[in-house]
Amino acid sequence: KAGVTQTPRYLIKTRGQQVTLSCSPISGHRSVSWYQQTPGQGLQFLFEYFSETQRNKGNFPGRFSGRQFSNSRSEMNVSTLELGDSALYLCASRRQGLDTDTQYFGPGTRLTVL
Amino acid sequence: GQQLNQSPQSMFIQEGEDVSMNCTSSSIFNTWLWYKQDPGEGPVLLIALYKAGELTSNGRLTAQFGITRKDSFLNISASIPSDVGIYFCAGQPGGMEYGNKLVFGAGTILRVKS
């Protein structure tokens, strides 16, 4: 069974640009969560989607947004990029979104903002 | 908000040694998870704990869900070189308002003594 896939794996952008990252969950998984990982702040929750609806959101500015499609694939978008947005963006999927469902992470997209 | 205090921040191991790390919080969590992350990759789940007091093993790894639901520890017995990496604890607050949000500790870096 294929794992969580994220594209692209690496991205370089400049300040002010916008970026879209993609995540394909494990087949059959309906819940997708996004996390930002930086050396200073560690792993921080961005948002979670379940059945195309945003179920929960972390403490990030409105420049960070996401969506989920009917096939459970998810995208996140960051507009007006800032230097501090440089990070590893991780996507995780779960089968049904229940407490006892294991959450599996993808390899991440490394975003560098210049 | 919820925070997890993970210790130690880093440690050096010699092959064959046992290793211990733990996470504590002032908040209650319904699920505790332990992940390992290698450079350039996403976190990989090692052990999941769903009940207070639960003690679970996975090969040389043993983890426990604290009885107060505010702490957890991970032990690695007879360490080997491939145990090197960053270990994260993660807690799931539970409750519909949190969805599948995970709160992560800052990580424990495991290095090999030369």
Coordinates of C-alpha atoms in Angstrom, one line a residue:
Chain A
K1 CA 0.0 0.0 0.0
A2 CA 1.5 3.3 -1.0
G3 CA 2.2 5.8 1.8
V4 CA 1.4 9.5 2.0
T5 CA 2.9 11.4 -0.9
Q6 CA 3.7 15.0 -1.1
T7 CA 4.7 17.1 -4.0
P8 CA 6.9 18.9 -4.7
R9 CA 9.6 17.7 -2.3
Y10 CA 11.6 20.9 -2.6
L11 CA 10.5 24.4 -3.5
I12 CA 12.3 27.8 -3.6
K13 CA 10.2 30.9 -3.7
T14 CA 10.8 34.6 -3.1
R15 CA 9.1 36.9 -0.7
G16 CA 5.6 38.1 -1.8
Q17 CA 5.0 35.1 -4.0
Q18 CA 2.4 32.4 -3.3
V19 CA 2.8 28.7 -3.2
T20 CA 0.6 25.6 -3.4
L21 CA 1.6 22.3 -1.9
S22 CA -0.1 19.0 -2.6
C23 CA -0.7 15.9 -0.5
S24 CA -2.1 12.5 -1.5
P25 CA -3.2 10.5 1.5
I26 CA -3.0 6.7 1.9
S27 CA -5.7 5.1 -0.2
G28 CA -8.9 4.9 1.8
H29 CA -7.9 7.6 4.3
R30 CA -10.3 10.5 4.5
S31 CA -8.6 12.8 7.1
V32 CA -5.7 14.9 6.1
S33 CA -3.8 17.2 8.5
W34 CA -1.0 19.7 7.7
Y35 CA 1.9 20.7 10.0
Q36 CA 4.7 23.2 9.7
Q37 CA 8.1 22.2 11.1
T38 CA 10.8 24.8 11.8
P39 CA 13.9 24.6 14.0
G40 CA 12.6 27.3 16.3
Q41 CA 9.0 26.4 16.7
G42 CA 9.1 22.6 16.1
L43 CA 6.1 20.9 14.7
Q44 CA 3.0 23.0 14.7
F45 CA -0.5 22.1 13.6
L46 CA -1.9 24.1 10.6
F47 CA -5.3 22.5 9.8
E48 CA -7.2 19.3 9.3
Y49 CA -9.6 18.3 6.6
F50 CA -12.1 15.5 6.7
S51 CA -14.6 14.8 3.9
E52 CA -13.7 18.1 2.1
T53 CA -14.5 20.2 5.2
Q54 CA -12.0 22.0 7.4
R55 CA -12.4 20.4 10.8
N56 CA -9.9 22.3 12.9
K57 CA -7.4 25.1 12.4
G58 CA -4.2 26.0 14.2
N59 CA -2.9 29.5 15.1
F60 CA -1.6 30.6 11.8
P61 CA -2.5 33.8 9.8
G62 CA -5.1 33.8 7.1
R63 CA -2.3 33.6 4.5
F64 CA -2.3 29.9 5.1
S65 CA -5.2 28.1 3.6
G66 CA -6.1 24.7 2.4
R67 CA -8.7 22.5 0.8
Q68 CA -9.6 18.9 0.3
F69 CA -11.0 17.3 -2.8
S70 CA -13.6 14.6 -3.2
N71 CA -10.8 12.0 -3.6
S72 CA -9.3 13.1 -0.3
R73 CA -6.3 14.7 -1.9
S74 CA -5.5 18.0 -0.2
E75 CA -3.6 21.2 -1.1
M76 CA -2.4 24.0 1.1
N77 CA -1.7 27.5 -0.1
V78 CA 0.5 30.2 1.4
S79 CA 0.1 33.6 -0.1
T80 CA 2.4 36.7 0.2
L81 CA 5.3 34.5 1.4
E82 CA 7.5 35.8 4.2
L83 CA 11.0 34.7 5.0
G84 CA 9.7 33.1 8.2
D85 CA 7.5 30.7 6.1
S86 CA 10.6 28.7 5.2
A87 CA 10.0 25.3 6.8
L88 CA 9.3 21.7 6.2
Y89 CA 5.5 21.3 5.5
L90 CA 4.2 17.9 6.5
C91 CA 1.0 16.2 5.6
A92 CA -0.5 13.4 7.6
S93 CA -3.5 11.1 6.8
R94 CA -5.8 9.0 8.9
R95 CA -8.5 6.5 7.9
Q96 CA -11.7 7.8 9.5
G97 CA -10.4 10.6 11.7
L98 CA -11.2 8.6 14.9
D99 CA -9.0 9.0 18.0
T100 CA -7.7 5.4 17.6
D101 CA -6.8 5.8 13.9
T102 CA -3.1 6.0 13.4
Q103 CA -1.8 9.1 11.8
Y104 CA 0.8 8.6 9.0
F105 CA 3.1 11.3 7.8
G106 CA 4.4 12.0 4.4
P107 CA 8.1 12.9 3.6
G108 CA 7.3 16.7 3.6
T109 CA 7.8 19.6 1.2
R110 CA 10.9 21.7 2.0
L111 CA 10.0 25.3 1.3
T112 CA 12.7 27.9 1.2
V113 CA 11.7 31.6 0.9
L114 CA 14.4 34.0 -0.3
Chain B
G1 CA -2.7 26.3 25.1
Q2 CA -1.4 22.7 25.4
Q3 CA 2.3 22.3 25.5
L4 CA 4.5 19.2 25.8
N5 CA 7.8 19.3 27.7
Q6 CA 10.1 16.7 26.2
S7 CA 13.4 15.7 27.9
P8 CA 16.2 15.3 27.5
Q9 CA 16.8 17.7 24.6
S10 CA 19.6 15.5 23.3
M11 CA 21.6 12.5 24.5
F12 CA 24.6 10.5 23.4
I13 CA 24.4 6.7 23.4
Q14 CA 26.8 3.9 23.1
E15 CA 25.7 0.8 21.4
G16 CA 24.1 -1.6 23.8
E17 CA 23.0 1.1 26.2
D18 CA 19.4 1.6 27.3
V19 CA 17.8 5.0 26.6
S20 CA 14.9 6.8 28.3
M21 CA 13.1 9.9 27.3
N22 CA 9.8 11.4 28.5
C23 CA 7.2 14.0 27.9
T24 CA 5.1 15.9 30.5
S25 CA 2.3 18.4 30.2
S26 CA -0.1 20.4 32.4
S27 CA -2.9 19.3 30.1
I28 CA -4.7 16.0 29.7
F29 CA -4.3 14.0 26.5
N30 CA -6.4 11.2 25.2
T31 CA -3.7 9.6 23.1
W32 CA 0.1 9.6 23.3
L33 CA 2.2 8.9 20.3
W34 CA 6.0 8.4 19.8
Y35 CA 7.5 9.2 16.4
K36 CA 11.1 9.0 15.0
Q37 CA 12.2 11.3 12.3
D38 CA 15.3 10.8 10.1
P39 CA 16.9 13.7 8.2
G40 CA 14.8 14.7 5.2
E41 CA 11.9 12.5 6.1
G42 CA 8.6 12.8 7.8
P43 CA 8.0 11.4 11.3
V44 CA 7.4 7.6 11.5
L45 CA 5.1 6.3 14.1
L46 CA 6.8 4.0 16.7
I47 CA 4.2 3.4 19.4
A48 CA 0.7 4.6 20.0
L49 CA -1.0 4.6 23.4
Y50 CA -4.7 5.0 23.9
K51 CA -5.4 4.3 27.6
A52 CA -4.1 5.8 30.8
G53 CA -1.7 3.4 32.4
E54 CA -1.2 1.5 29.1
L55 CA 2.3 -0.1 28.7
T56 CA 3.1 -1.1 25.1
S57 CA 6.2 -2.6 23.4
N58 CA 7.4 -2.6 19.9
G59 CA 10.5 -4.7 19.7
R60 CA 13.2 -3.0 21.7
L61 CA 10.9 0.0 22.3
T62 CA 8.6 0.3 25.3
A63 CA 6.3 3.2 26.0
Q64 CA 3.8 4.0 28.8
F65 CA 0.8 6.3 29.0
G66 CA 0.9 8.0 32.4
I67 CA -1.9 7.3 34.8
T68 CA -2.7 11.0 35.1
R69 CA -2.9 11.3 31.3
K70 CA -0.4 14.2 31.5
D71 CA 2.8 12.3 30.7
S72 CA 4.5 9.5 28.8
F73 CA 7.9 7.9 28.5
L74 CA 9.7 5.9 25.9
N75 CA 12.5 3.4 26.6
I76 CA 14.8 1.9 24.0
S77 CA 16.7 -1.1 25.2
A78 CA 20.1 -2.3 23.9
S79 CA 20.5 0.6 21.5
I80 CA 22.0 0.1 18.0
P81 CA 23.5 2.6 15.6
S82 CA 20.4 3.0 13.6
D83 CA 18.5 4.2 16.6
V84 CA 20.2 7.6 16.0
G85 CA 17.7 10.3 15.0
I86 CA 15.1 12.7 16.5
Y87 CA 12.3 11.3 18.7
F88 CA 9.1 13.2 19.2
C89 CA 6.3 12.6 21.6
A90 CA 2.9 13.8 20.5
G91 CA -0.4 14.1 22.3
Q92 CA -3.9 14.3 21.0
P93 CA -6.1 16.4 23.2
G94 CA -9.4 14.6 22.4
G95 CA -12.7 16.3 22.1
M96 CA -14.5 17.2 18.9
E97 CA -13.2 20.8 19.0
Y98 CA -9.6 19.5 18.5
G99 CA -10.3 17.0 15.7
N100 CA -7.1 15.1 14.9
K101 CA -4.8 17.9 16.1
L102 CA -1.5 16.6 17.5
V103 CA 0.6 18.6 19.9
F104 CA 4.3 17.8 19.6
G105 CA 7.2 17.9 22.0
A106 CA 10.4 19.7 20.9
G107 CA 12.1 16.4 20.2
T108 CA 15.0 14.4 21.7
I109 CA 18.1 14.1 19.5
L110 CA 19.8 10.8 19.9
R111 CA 23.5 10.7 18.9
V112 CA 26.2 8.0 19.0
K113 CA 29.2 8.5 21.2
S114 CA 32.4 8.2 19.3

